[in-house]
Amino acid sequence: MALDLDTVALFVRVATLGNVSAAGRERGLSPATASTRLAQLEGGLGARLLHRTTRRVALTQEGEVFLGQAQALLAAEAQALASVGQGFAAPQGLLRVSCSSSFARQHISPALPEFLARYPGISLDFRLTDRVVDLLEEGVDMAIRVGALRDSTLIARKLAANRRTLCASPAYLAAHGAPRHPSDLTQHECLTLGEQRDWRFVTPGGPLSVRVAGRLVSDNGEVLRDAVLAGLGIALKSTWDIAAHLQRGELVPVLQAYPLAEEVAIWAVYPSRVFVPPKTHAFIEFLQARFSPVPYWETLWPAPAQDR
C-alpha cells in the first residue's frame, strides 16, 4: 500500500488533539471527509488505529505503534524537501501560539509584522493568557513561557535569559528607607505575584528565603509594575518589563548585593514528538535571533558586574 502523507499527517494531528473534527478543520476538511480519510488509512493498513467515542478519540495499541512510524515518515519528508531547496520546504499553515500577555504585548507583538512578511505561507492564531495552557488539550502548537519550567514531557528551547531585580520608586524609598539586607524585607510593603511570596537570595552565609507580605497581591505583572511605579512598595520584576523605567530613574534597584537564588528564563515549549512542523521551527528561530545573544532590553539597564 502506498501511504498518502497528507492523511498520515491528519492521523498524527488527530492523535495529538484527540479530536477528528478539530484536526480536520486545521487542514480544511469537513468532519465527514476527515473520518473517511482515516477509515481509508485504516483499511489500507488492515488495522484499527483509533478508538472513537462521542467525546474523544484515543489510539489503539496498533495506533500507538503506527504513530511513531508516522512521525518519522513526516520528519523524513520535511528533511527531504529541505535538502532540495528552501522553496520546497517553505513553512506554511496555521500556527497556534500561546504566550503570557505582558511579554507578548511588549516584545512579540511588535515583531509579528516582520515574521508574517518573512513567511507568507504562515497564518498565526496568537493567544494571550497568563495561565499555563495544556498544549495538547487545547490544540496549541507552541507556547512562550516566562520563568521556571514545571517538569513535563514538553520540549523546551531557551529564547533569552530572564534577569530579575527587586525595585521600588524613589518616592517609596524616600518615605520608608531602603532595605540593607534581605531580612529587612519583612518590614516593607512587598508587592507579590500570586503565591510567589518566598523570595530567595544568595548571601555570604548561604541561601536565604524570606517570606514577604504586603497589601497588594496580583496575578498580573502589569498591575504590579504600575503599583511599584506608583510608590506602593517593593516588587520583584523582570528587566524585560522595567528596564526603561530603571534607565529613566522612575524605579531604583534594591538589594543588588544579594543576587536572587533562582535562575529563570524565557522559553519556547512544544509537544515532545518526532515531527515538529517547519512553521514551529521558523517562529522559534525567528524569536531566538531577535533576542540573542543579549536581549535588546538589557542594553537599557546592563547587569551589575557581579551578575555578568
PDB file of C-alpha atoms in Angstrom:
ATOM      1  CA  MET A   1       0.000   0.000   0.000  1.00  0.00           C
ATOM      2  CA  ALA A   2       1.253   3.489  -0.897  1.00  0.00           C
ATOM      3  CA  LEU A   3       0.692   5.844   2.031  1.00  0.00           C
ATOM      4  CA  ASP A   4      -0.885   9.250   1.444  1.00  0.00           C
ATOM      5  CA  LEU A   5       1.318  11.515   3.585  1.00  0.00           C
ATOM      6  CA  ASP A   6      -1.436  14.121   3.888  1.00  0.00           C
ATOM      7  CA  THR A   7      -3.624  11.501   5.522  1.00  0.00           C
ATOM      8  CA  VAL A   8      -0.714  10.361   7.670  1.00  0.00           C
ATOM      9  CA  ALA A   9      -0.286  13.975   8.816  1.00  0.00           C
ATOM     10  CA  LEU A  10      -4.022  14.128   9.566  1.00  0.00           C
ATOM     11  CA  PHE A  11      -3.711  10.974  11.686  1.00  0.00           C
ATOM     12  CA  VAL A  12      -0.795  12.454  13.658  1.00  0.00           C
ATOM     13  CA  ARG A  13      -2.791  15.605  14.343  1.00  0.00           C
ATOM     14  CA  VAL A  14      -5.831  13.569  15.434  1.00  0.00           C
ATOM     15  CA  ALA A  15      -3.579  11.643  17.813  1.00  0.00           C
ATOM     16  CA  THR A  16      -2.305  14.956  19.208  1.00  0.00           C
ATOM     17  CA  LEU A  17      -5.679  16.658  19.605  1.00  0.00           C
ATOM     18  CA  GLY A  18      -7.799  13.613  20.368  1.00  0.00           C
ATOM     19  CA  ASN A  19     -10.456  15.021  18.072  1.00  0.00           C
ATOM     20  CA  VAL A  20     -11.129  14.236  14.408  1.00  0.00           C
ATOM     21  CA  SER A  21     -13.220  17.339  13.704  1.00  0.00           C
ATOM     22  CA  ALA A  22     -10.611  19.737  15.143  1.00  0.00           C
ATOM     23  CA  ALA A  23      -7.781  18.072  13.226  1.00  0.00           C
ATOM     24  CA  GLY A  24      -9.849  18.170  10.048  1.00  0.00           C
ATOM     25  CA  ARG A  25     -10.645  21.866  10.429  1.00  0.00           C
ATOM     26  CA  GLU A  26      -6.931  22.637  10.633  1.00  0.00           C
ATOM     27  CA  ARG A  27      -6.492  21.045   7.217  1.00  0.00           C
ATOM     28  CA  GLY A  28      -9.627  22.485   5.657  1.00  0.00           C
ATOM     29  CA  LEU A  29     -11.561  19.209   5.808  1.00  0.00           C
ATOM     30  CA  SER A  30     -15.115  18.564   6.944  1.00  0.00           C
ATOM     31  CA  PRO A  31     -15.571  16.065   9.798  1.00  0.00           C
ATOM     32  CA  ALA A  32     -17.037  13.564   7.337  1.00  0.00           C
ATOM     33  CA  THR A  33     -14.132  13.880   4.914  1.00  0.00           C
ATOM     34  CA  ALA A  34     -11.553  13.615   7.707  1.00  0.00           C
ATOM     35  CA  SER A  35     -13.259  10.492   9.059  1.00  0.00           C
ATOM     36  CA  THR A  36     -13.375   8.950   5.592  1.00  0.00           C
ATOM     37  CA  ARG A  37      -9.670   9.523   5.041  1.00  0.00           C
ATOM     38  CA  LEU A  38      -8.807   7.962   8.381  1.00  0.00           C
ATOM     39  CA  ALA A  39     -11.010   4.962   7.604  1.00  0.00           C
ATOM     40  CA  GLN A  40      -9.222   4.573   4.257  1.00  0.00           C
ATOM     41  CA  LEU A  41      -5.877   4.677   6.054  1.00  0.00           C
ATOM     42  CA  GLU A  42      -7.013   2.003   8.493  1.00  0.00           C
ATOM     43  CA  GLY A  43      -8.389  -0.094   5.626  1.00  0.00           C
ATOM     44  CA  GLY A  44      -5.150   0.122   3.705  1.00  0.00           C
ATOM     45  CA  LEU A  45      -3.118  -0.855   6.764  1.00  0.00           C
ATOM     46  CA  GLY A  46      -5.542  -3.558   7.774  1.00  0.00           C
ATOM     47  CA  ALA A  47      -5.580  -2.331  11.362  1.00  0.00           C
ATOM     48  CA  ARG A  48      -7.769  -0.177  13.578  1.00  0.00           C
ATOM     49  CA  LEU A  49      -5.721   2.862  14.667  1.00  0.00           C
ATOM     50  CA  LEU A  50      -8.303   4.808  16.642  1.00  0.00           C
ATOM     51  CA  HIS A  51     -10.971   4.210  19.263  1.00  0.00           C
ATOM     52  CA  ARG A  52     -13.785   6.673  18.589  1.00  0.00           C
ATOM     53  CA  THR A  53     -16.328   7.868  21.164  1.00  0.00           C
ATOM     54  CA  THR A  54     -18.806  10.732  21.043  1.00  0.00           C
ATOM     55  CA  ARG A  55     -16.435  12.936  23.068  1.00  0.00           C
ATOM     56  CA  ARG A  56     -12.876  11.891  22.269  1.00  0.00           C
ATOM     57  CA  VAL A  57     -10.628   9.783  20.095  1.00  0.00           C
ATOM     58  CA  ALA A  58      -7.889   7.576  21.557  1.00  0.00           C
ATOM     59  CA  LEU A  59      -5.176   5.476  19.962  1.00  0.00           C
ATOM     60  CA  THR A  60      -5.462   1.719  19.854  1.00  0.00           C
ATOM     61  CA  GLN A  61      -2.367  -0.366  20.551  1.00  0.00           C
ATOM     62  CA  GLU A  62      -1.772  -0.582  16.796  1.00  0.00           C
ATOM     63  CA  GLY A  63      -2.310   3.172  16.555  1.00  0.00           C
ATOM     64  CA  GLU A  64       0.355   3.851  19.187  1.00  0.00           C
ATOM     65  CA  VAL A  65       2.823   1.727  17.233  1.00  0.00           C
ATOM     66  CA  PHE A  66       1.944   3.392  13.938  1.00  0.00           C
ATOM     67  CA  LEU A  67       2.142   6.898  15.438  1.00  0.00           C
ATOM     68  CA  GLY A  68       5.908   6.668  15.918  1.00  0.00           C
ATOM     69  CA  GLN A  69       6.363   5.452  12.358  1.00  0.00           C
ATOM     70  CA  ALA A  70       4.050   8.167  11.042  1.00  0.00           C
ATOM     71  CA  GLN A  71       6.010  10.890  12.803  1.00  0.00           C
ATOM     72  CA  ALA A  72       9.255   9.506  11.399  1.00  0.00           C
ATOM     73  CA  LEU A  73       7.764   9.478   7.889  1.00  0.00           C
ATOM     74  CA  LEU A  74       6.706  13.110   8.144  1.00  0.00           C
ATOM     75  CA  ALA A  75      10.073  14.151   9.565  1.00  0.00           C
ATOM     76  CA  ALA A  76      11.815  12.349   6.701  1.00  0.00           C
ATOM     77  CA  GLU A  77       9.553  14.113   4.194  1.00  0.00           C
ATOM     78  CA  ALA A  78      10.375  17.527   5.679  1.00  0.00           C
ATOM     79  CA  GLN A  79      14.100  16.743   5.637  1.00  0.00           C
ATOM     80  CA  ALA A  80      13.936  15.536   2.045  1.00  0.00           C
ATOM     81  CA  LEU A  81      12.133  18.693   0.917  1.00  0.00           C
ATOM     82  CA  ALA A  82      14.597  20.904   2.748  1.00  0.00           C
ATOM     83  CA  SER A  83      17.527  19.120   1.107  1.00  0.00           C
ATOM     84  CA  VAL A  84      16.456  20.194  -2.390  1.00  0.00           C
ATOM     85  CA  GLY A  85      15.842  23.866  -1.749  1.00  0.00           C
ATOM     86  CA  GLN A  86      14.172  26.259   0.622  1.00  0.00           C
ATOM     87  CA  GLY A  87      11.377  26.921  -1.813  1.00  0.00           C
ATOM     88  CA  PHE A  88      10.106  23.364  -1.483  1.00  0.00           C
ATOM     89  CA  ALA A  89      10.128  23.436   2.311  1.00  0.00           C
ATOM     90  CA  ALA A  90       8.766  26.914   2.930  1.00  0.00           C
ATOM     91  CA  PRO A  91       6.975  26.900   6.306  1.00  0.00           C
ATOM     92  CA  GLN A  92       3.235  27.137   5.922  1.00  0.00           C
ATOM     93  CA  GLY A  93      -0.054  26.548   7.670  1.00  0.00           C
ATOM     94  CA  LEU A  94      -1.826  27.841  10.759  1.00  0.00           C
ATOM     95  CA  LEU A  95       0.444  28.227  13.804  1.00  0.00           C
ATOM     96  CA  ARG A  96      -1.275  28.400  17.186  1.00  0.00           C
ATOM     97  CA  VAL A  97       0.858  30.115  19.827  1.00  0.00           C
ATOM     98  CA  SER A  98       0.130  30.835  23.495  1.00  0.00           C
ATOM     99  CA  CYS A  99       2.050  33.478  25.447  1.00  0.00           C
ATOM    100  CA  SER A 100       1.828  35.464  28.675  1.00  0.00           C
ATOM    101  CA  SER A 101       0.032  38.696  27.888  1.00  0.00           C
ATOM    102  CA  SER A 102       2.524  41.278  29.153  1.00  0.00           C
ATOM    103  CA  PHE A 103       5.600  39.780  27.488  1.00  0.00           C
ATOM    104  CA  ALA A 104       3.656  39.200  24.287  1.00  0.00           C
ATOM    105  CA  ARG A 105       2.416  42.773  24.019  1.00  0.00           C
ATOM    106  CA  GLN A 106       5.787  44.309  24.805  1.00  0.00           C
ATOM    107  CA  HIS A 107       8.219  42.085  22.943  1.00  0.00           C
ATOM    108  CA  ILE A 108       6.476  39.767  20.481  1.00  0.00           C
ATOM    109  CA  SER A 109       3.524  41.704  19.115  1.00  0.00           C
ATOM    110  CA  PRO A 110       5.809  44.425  17.623  1.00  0.00           C
ATOM    111  CA  ALA A 111       7.744  41.708  15.746  1.00  0.00           C
ATOM    112  CA  LEU A 112       4.750  39.902  14.224  1.00  0.00           C
ATOM    113  CA  PRO A 113       4.538  42.043  11.050  1.00  0.00           C
ATOM    114  CA  GLU A 114       8.174  41.189  10.244  1.00  0.00           C
ATOM    115  CA  PHE A 115       7.588  37.488  10.874  1.00  0.00           C
ATOM    116  CA  LEU A 116       4.441  37.319   8.743  1.00  0.00           C
ATOM    117  CA  ALA A 117       6.147  39.244   5.934  1.00  0.00           C
ATOM    118  CA  ARG A 118       9.082  36.810   6.013  1.00  0.00           C
ATOM    119  CA  TYR A 119       6.811  33.742   5.956  1.00  0.00           C
ATOM    120  CA  PRO A 120       3.771  34.496   3.761  1.00  0.00           C
ATOM    121  CA  GLY A 121       2.634  30.883   3.967  1.00  0.00           C
ATOM    122  CA  ILE A 122       2.100  31.008   7.736  1.00  0.00           C
ATOM    123  CA  SER A 123      -1.042  32.234   9.488  1.00  0.00           C
ATOM    124  CA  LEU A 124      -0.956  32.976  13.224  1.00  0.00           C
ATOM    125  CA  ASP A 125      -3.502  32.284  15.943  1.00  0.00           C
ATOM    126  CA  PHE A 126      -1.791  34.207  18.760  1.00  0.00           C
ATOM    127  CA  ARG A 127      -3.390  33.669  22.168  1.00  0.00           C
ATOM    128  CA  LEU A 128      -2.521  35.854  25.164  1.00  0.00           C
ATOM    129  CA  THR A 129      -3.114  34.361  28.589  1.00  0.00           C
ATOM    130  CA  ASP A 130      -1.304  34.265  31.927  1.00  0.00           C
ATOM    131  CA  ARG A 131      -2.464  30.736  32.738  1.00  0.00           C
ATOM    132  CA  VAL A 132      -0.428  27.652  31.830  1.00  0.00           C
ATOM    133  CA  VAL A 133      -2.121  26.202  28.749  1.00  0.00           C
ATOM    134  CA  ASP A 134      -2.330  22.455  28.132  1.00  0.00           C
ATOM    135  CA  LEU A 135      -0.978  22.419  24.587  1.00  0.00           C
ATOM    136  CA  LEU A 136      -2.365  19.041  23.609  1.00  0.00           C
ATOM    137  CA  GLU A 137      -5.777  19.588  25.192  1.00  0.00           C
ATOM    138  CA  GLU A 138      -6.269  22.993  23.531  1.00  0.00           C
ATOM    139  CA  GLY A 139      -4.630  22.241  20.187  1.00  0.00           C
ATOM    140  CA  VAL A 140      -1.809  24.765  20.625  1.00  0.00           C
ATOM    141  CA  ASP A 141       1.393  24.175  18.629  1.00  0.00           C
ATOM    142  CA  MET A 142       3.750  26.000  20.984  1.00  0.00           C
ATOM    143  CA  ALA A 143       3.801  28.287  23.998  1.00  0.00           C
ATOM    144  CA  ILE A 144       6.175  31.002  25.152  1.00  0.00           C
ATOM    145  CA  ARG A 145       6.623  30.774  28.912  1.00  0.00           C
ATOM    146  CA  VAL A 146       8.431  33.125  31.253  1.00  0.00           C
ATOM    147  CA  GLY A 147      10.002  31.773  34.424  1.00  0.00           C
ATOM    148  CA  ALA A 148      10.936  28.375  35.788  1.00  0.00           C
ATOM    149  CA  LEU A 149       9.547  25.427  33.843  1.00  0.00           C
ATOM    150  CA  ARG A 150       7.499  22.769  35.504  1.00  0.00           C
ATOM    151  CA  ASP A 151       8.514  19.161  34.989  1.00  0.00           C
ATOM    152  CA  SER A 152       6.751  17.962  31.871  1.00  0.00           C
ATOM    153  CA  THR A 153       7.085  15.984  28.692  1.00  0.00           C
ATOM    154  CA  LEU A 154       7.341  19.165  26.647  1.00  0.00           C
ATOM    155  CA  ILE A 155      10.439  20.061  24.672  1.00  0.00           C
ATOM    156  CA  ALA A 156      11.853  23.452  25.749  1.00  0.00           C
ATOM    157  CA  ARG A 157      14.158  25.786  23.830  1.00  0.00           C
ATOM    158  CA  LYS A 158      15.581  28.833  25.562  1.00  0.00           C
ATOM    159  CA  LEU A 159      14.821  32.142  23.873  1.00  0.00           C
ATOM    160  CA  ALA A 160      16.509  34.511  26.334  1.00  0.00           C
ATOM    161  CA  ALA A 161      17.624  34.939  29.917  1.00  0.00           C
ATOM    162  CA  ASN A 162      15.039  36.422  32.262  1.00  0.00           C
ATOM    163  CA  ARG A 163      17.036  38.673  34.581  1.00  0.00           C
ATOM    164  CA  ARG A 164      15.083  39.916  37.573  1.00  0.00           C
ATOM    165  CA  THR A 165      15.668  42.515  40.253  1.00  0.00           C
ATOM    166  CA  LEU A 166      13.985  43.965  43.304  1.00  0.00           C
ATOM    167  CA  CYS A 167      12.949  47.541  42.719  1.00  0.00           C
ATOM    168  CA  ALA A 168      10.998  50.437  44.204  1.00  0.00           C
ATOM    169  CA  SER A 169      10.178  54.007  43.305  1.00  0.00           C
ATOM    170  CA  PRO A 170      12.335  56.869  44.626  1.00  0.00           C
ATOM    171  CA  ALA A 171       9.264  58.158  46.482  1.00  0.00           C
ATOM    172  CA  TYR A 172       8.759  54.866  48.330  1.00  0.00           C
ATOM    173  CA  LEU A 173      12.430  54.669  49.326  1.00  0.00           C
ATOM    174  CA  ALA A 174      12.425  58.298  50.485  1.00  0.00           C
ATOM    175  CA  ALA A 175       9.427  57.594  52.720  1.00  0.00           C
ATOM    176  CA  HIS A 176      10.390  54.149  54.033  1.00  0.00           C
ATOM    177  CA  GLY A 177      14.123  53.788  53.520  1.00  0.00           C
ATOM    178  CA  ALA A 178      15.916  51.109  51.511  1.00  0.00           C
ATOM    179  CA  PRO A 179      16.384  47.564  52.858  1.00  0.00           C
ATOM    180  CA  ARG A 180      20.046  46.794  53.546  1.00  0.00           C
ATOM    181  CA  HIS A 181      19.652  43.028  53.935  1.00  0.00           C
ATOM    182  CA  PRO A 182      17.056  40.595  52.535  1.00  0.00           C
ATOM    183  CA  SER A 183      15.701  40.018  56.047  1.00  0.00           C
ATOM    184  CA  ASP A 184      14.723  43.711  56.156  1.00  0.00           C
ATOM    185  CA  LEU A 185      12.032  42.981  53.566  1.00  0.00           C
ATOM    186  CA  THR A 186       9.747  41.725  56.330  1.00  0.00           C
ATOM    187  CA  GLN A 187       9.451  45.373  57.452  1.00  0.00           C
ATOM    188  CA  HIS A 188       8.434  46.620  53.997  1.00  0.00           C
ATOM    189  CA  GLU A 189       5.393  46.578  51.745  1.00  0.00           C
ATOM    190  CA  CYS A 190       6.183  43.906  49.156  1.00  0.00           C
ATOM    191  CA  LEU A 191       4.102  43.570  46.003  1.00  0.00           C
ATOM    192  CA  THR A 192       3.728  39.899  45.135  1.00  0.00           C
ATOM    193  CA  LEU A 193       2.764  37.976  42.042  1.00  0.00           C
ATOM    194  CA  GLY A 194       0.159  35.417  43.051  1.00  0.00           C
ATOM    195  CA  GLU A 195       1.544  32.998  45.612  1.00  0.00           C
ATOM    196  CA  GLN A 196       5.189  33.895  44.963  1.00  0.00           C
ATOM    197  CA  ARG A 197       5.779  35.171  48.493  1.00  0.00           C
ATOM    198  CA  ASP A 198       9.055  33.413  49.250  1.00  0.00           C
ATOM    199  CA  TRP A 199      11.909  35.442  47.772  1.00  0.00           C
ATOM    200  CA  ARG A 200      15.180  33.509  47.729  1.00  0.00           C
ATOM    201  CA  PHE A 201      18.626  35.095  47.820  1.00  0.00           C
ATOM    202  CA  VAL A 202      22.296  34.186  47.700  1.00  0.00           C
ATOM    203  CA  THR A 203      24.102  35.634  50.732  1.00  0.00           C
ATOM    204  CA  PRO A 204      27.631  35.260  52.154  1.00  0.00           C
ATOM    205  CA  GLY A 205      26.084  32.991  54.785  1.00  0.00           C
ATOM    206  CA  GLY A 206      24.411  30.771  52.194  1.00  0.00           C
ATOM    207  CA  PRO A 207      20.953  30.620  50.597  1.00  0.00           C
ATOM    208  CA  LEU A 208      18.268  32.647  52.351  1.00  0.00           C
ATOM    209  CA  SER A 209      14.493  32.516  51.825  1.00  0.00           C
ATOM    210  CA  VAL A 210      12.408  35.449  53.031  1.00  0.00           C
ATOM    211  CA  ARG A 211       8.621  35.277  53.353  1.00  0.00           C
ATOM    212  CA  VAL A 212       7.361  38.683  52.245  1.00  0.00           C
ATOM    213  CA  ALA A 213       3.942  40.288  52.540  1.00  0.00           C
ATOM    214  CA  GLY A 214       2.089  43.407  51.512  1.00  0.00           C
ATOM    215  CA  ARG A 215      -1.320  44.874  50.907  1.00  0.00           C
ATOM    216  CA  LEU A 216      -1.359  44.173  47.180  1.00  0.00           C
ATOM    217  CA  VAL A 217      -1.217  40.762  45.516  1.00  0.00           C
ATOM    218  CA  SER A 218      -1.989  40.266  41.819  1.00  0.00           C
ATOM    219  CA  ASP A 219      -1.777  37.538  39.224  1.00  0.00           C
ATOM    220  CA  ASN A 220      -0.884  40.131  36.574  1.00  0.00           C
ATOM    221  CA  GLY A 221       2.628  41.507  36.228  1.00  0.00           C
ATOM    222  CA  GLU A 222       1.475  44.773  34.670  1.00  0.00           C
ATOM    223  CA  VAL A 223      -0.654  45.547  37.722  1.00  0.00           C
ATOM    224  CA  LEU A 224       2.427  45.090  39.918  1.00  0.00           C
ATOM    225  CA  ARG A 225       4.547  47.253  37.613  1.00  0.00           C
ATOM    226  CA  ASP A 226       2.019  50.072  37.814  1.00  0.00           C
ATOM    227  CA  ALA A 227       1.862  49.676  41.584  1.00  0.00           C
ATOM    228  CA  VAL A 228       5.616  49.828  42.130  1.00  0.00           C
ATOM    229  CA  LEU A 229       5.812  52.892  39.865  1.00  0.00           C
ATOM    230  CA  ALA A 230       3.089  54.499  41.992  1.00  0.00           C
ATOM    231  CA  GLY A 231       5.190  54.003  45.132  1.00  0.00           C
ATOM    232  CA  LEU A 232       3.120  51.267  46.758  1.00  0.00           C
ATOM    233  CA  GLY A 233       6.049  49.042  47.691  1.00  0.00           C
ATOM    234  CA  ILE A 234       8.935  46.847  46.590  1.00  0.00           C
ATOM    235  CA  ALA A 235       8.446  44.399  43.736  1.00  0.00           C
ATOM    236  CA  LEU A 236      10.384  41.538  42.156  1.00  0.00           C
ATOM    237  CA  LYS A 237      10.336  42.309  38.436  1.00  0.00           C
ATOM    238  CA  SER A 238      11.914  41.109  35.205  1.00  0.00           C
ATOM    239  CA  THR A 239      14.143  43.564  33.363  1.00  0.00           C
ATOM    240  CA  TRP A 240      12.206  42.990  30.136  1.00  0.00           C
ATOM    241  CA  ASP A 241       9.292  44.687  31.925  1.00  0.00           C
ATOM    242  CA  ILE A 242      11.048  47.534  33.772  1.00  0.00           C
ATOM    243  CA  ALA A 243      14.422  48.217  32.080  1.00  0.00           C
ATOM    244  CA  ALA A 244      13.218  51.500  30.575  1.00  0.00           C
ATOM    245  CA  HIS A 245      11.867  52.649  33.949  1.00  0.00           C
ATOM    246  CA  LEU A 246      15.193  51.822  35.599  1.00  0.00           C
ATOM    247  CA  GLN A 247      17.057  53.704  32.894  1.00  0.00           C
ATOM    248  CA  ARG A 248      14.908  56.811  33.398  1.00  0.00           C
ATOM    249  CA  GLY A 249      15.213  56.646  37.185  1.00  0.00           C
ATOM    250  CA  GLU A 250      11.500  56.057  37.692  1.00  0.00           C
ATOM    251  CA  LEU A 251      12.449  52.861  39.537  1.00  0.00           C
ATOM    252  CA  VAL A 252      15.521  52.131  41.642  1.00  0.00           C
ATOM    253  CA  PRO A 253      17.059  48.665  42.160  1.00  0.00           C
ATOM    254  CA  VAL A 254      17.383  47.495  45.751  1.00  0.00           C
ATOM    255  CA  LEU A 255      19.490  44.783  47.424  1.00  0.00           C
ATOM    256  CA  GLN A 256      21.743  44.417  44.384  1.00  0.00           C
ATOM    257  CA  ALA A 257      24.476  42.961  46.611  1.00  0.00           C
ATOM    258  CA  TYR A 258      22.235  39.914  47.195  1.00  0.00           C
ATOM    259  CA  PRO A 259      21.522  38.064  43.921  1.00  0.00           C
ATOM    260  CA  LEU A 260      18.315  36.127  43.560  1.00  0.00           C
ATOM    261  CA  ALA A 261      18.894  32.416  44.001  1.00  0.00           C
ATOM    262  CA  GLU A 262      16.604  31.110  41.260  1.00  0.00           C
ATOM    263  CA  GLU A 263      17.679  31.500  37.650  1.00  0.00           C
ATOM    264  CA  VAL A 264      14.771  31.695  35.237  1.00  0.00           C
ATOM    265  CA  ALA A 265      14.453  32.177  31.503  1.00  0.00           C
ATOM    266  CA  ILE A 266      12.086  32.775  28.621  1.00  0.00           C
ATOM    267  CA  TRP A 267      11.261  29.523  26.843  1.00  0.00           C
ATOM    268  CA  ALA A 268       9.532  28.210  23.757  1.00  0.00           C
ATOM    269  CA  VAL A 269       7.875  24.889  24.554  1.00  0.00           C
ATOM    270  CA  TYR A 270       6.147  22.427  22.260  1.00  0.00           C
ATOM    271  CA  PRO A 271       4.887  18.836  22.438  1.00  0.00           C
ATOM    272  CA  SER A 272       7.524  16.114  22.575  1.00  0.00           C
ATOM    273  CA  ARG A 273       7.227  14.308  19.283  1.00  0.00           C
ATOM    274  CA  VAL A 274       9.491  13.371  16.388  1.00  0.00           C
ATOM    275  CA  PHE A 275       7.786  15.552  13.801  1.00  0.00           C
ATOM    276  CA  VAL A 276       7.946  19.273  14.546  1.00  0.00           C
ATOM    277  CA  PRO A 277       6.373  21.315  11.730  1.00  0.00           C
ATOM    278  CA  PRO A 278       8.616  23.782   9.869  1.00  0.00           C
ATOM    279  CA  LYS A 279       6.220  26.595  10.888  1.00  0.00           C
ATOM    280  CA  THR A 280       7.029  25.930  14.571  1.00  0.00           C
ATOM    281  CA  HIS A 281      10.767  25.822  13.911  1.00  0.00           C
ATOM    282  CA  ALA A 282      10.511  29.052  11.928  1.00  0.00           C
ATOM    283  CA  PHE A 283       8.849  31.004  14.747  1.00  0.00           C
ATOM    284  CA  ILE A 284      11.235  29.713  17.407  1.00  0.00           C
ATOM    285  CA  GLU A 285      14.306  30.531  15.336  1.00  0.00           C
ATOM    286  CA  PHE A 286      12.896  33.963  14.496  1.00  0.00           C
ATOM    287  CA  LEU A 287      12.474  34.774  18.195  1.00  0.00           C
ATOM    288  CA  GLN A 288      15.877  33.358  19.125  1.00  0.00           C
ATOM    289  CA  ALA A 289      17.520  35.600  16.536  1.00  0.00           C
ATOM    290  CA  ARG A 290      15.555  38.602  17.813  1.00  0.00           C
ATOM    291  CA  PHE A 291      16.516  38.076  21.458  1.00  0.00           C
ATOM    292  CA  SER A 292      20.077  36.758  21.067  1.00  0.00           C
ATOM    293  CA  PRO A 293      22.854  36.881  22.013  1.00  0.00           C
ATOM    294  CA  VAL A 294      21.811  39.593  24.508  1.00  0.00           C
ATOM    295  CA  PRO A 295      18.171  40.720  24.652  1.00  0.00           C
ATOM    296  CA  TYR A 296      17.832  44.298  23.463  1.00  0.00           C
ATOM    297  CA  TRP A 297      16.116  45.403  26.674  1.00  0.00           C
ATOM    298  CA  GLU A 298      19.297  44.548  28.588  1.00  0.00           C
ATOM    299  CA  THR A 299      21.086  47.408  26.799  1.00  0.00           C
ATOM    300  CA  LEU A 300      18.767  49.850  28.572  1.00  0.00           C
ATOM    301  CA  TRP A 301      19.917  48.720  32.013  1.00  0.00           C
ATOM    302  CA  PRO A 302      23.004  46.458  31.937  1.00  0.00           C
ATOM    303  CA  ALA A 303      23.528  43.822  34.593  1.00  0.00           C
ATOM    304  CA  PRO A 304      25.637  44.707  37.638  1.00  0.00           C
ATOM    305  CA  ALA A 305      29.217  43.470  37.485  1.00  0.00           C
ATOM    306  CA  GLN A 306      28.578  40.513  39.834  1.00  0.00           C
ATOM    307  CA  ASP A 307      25.774  39.245  37.565  1.00  0.00           C
ATOM    308  CA  ARG A 308      27.861  39.128  34.406  1.00  0.00           C
TER     309      ARG A 308
END
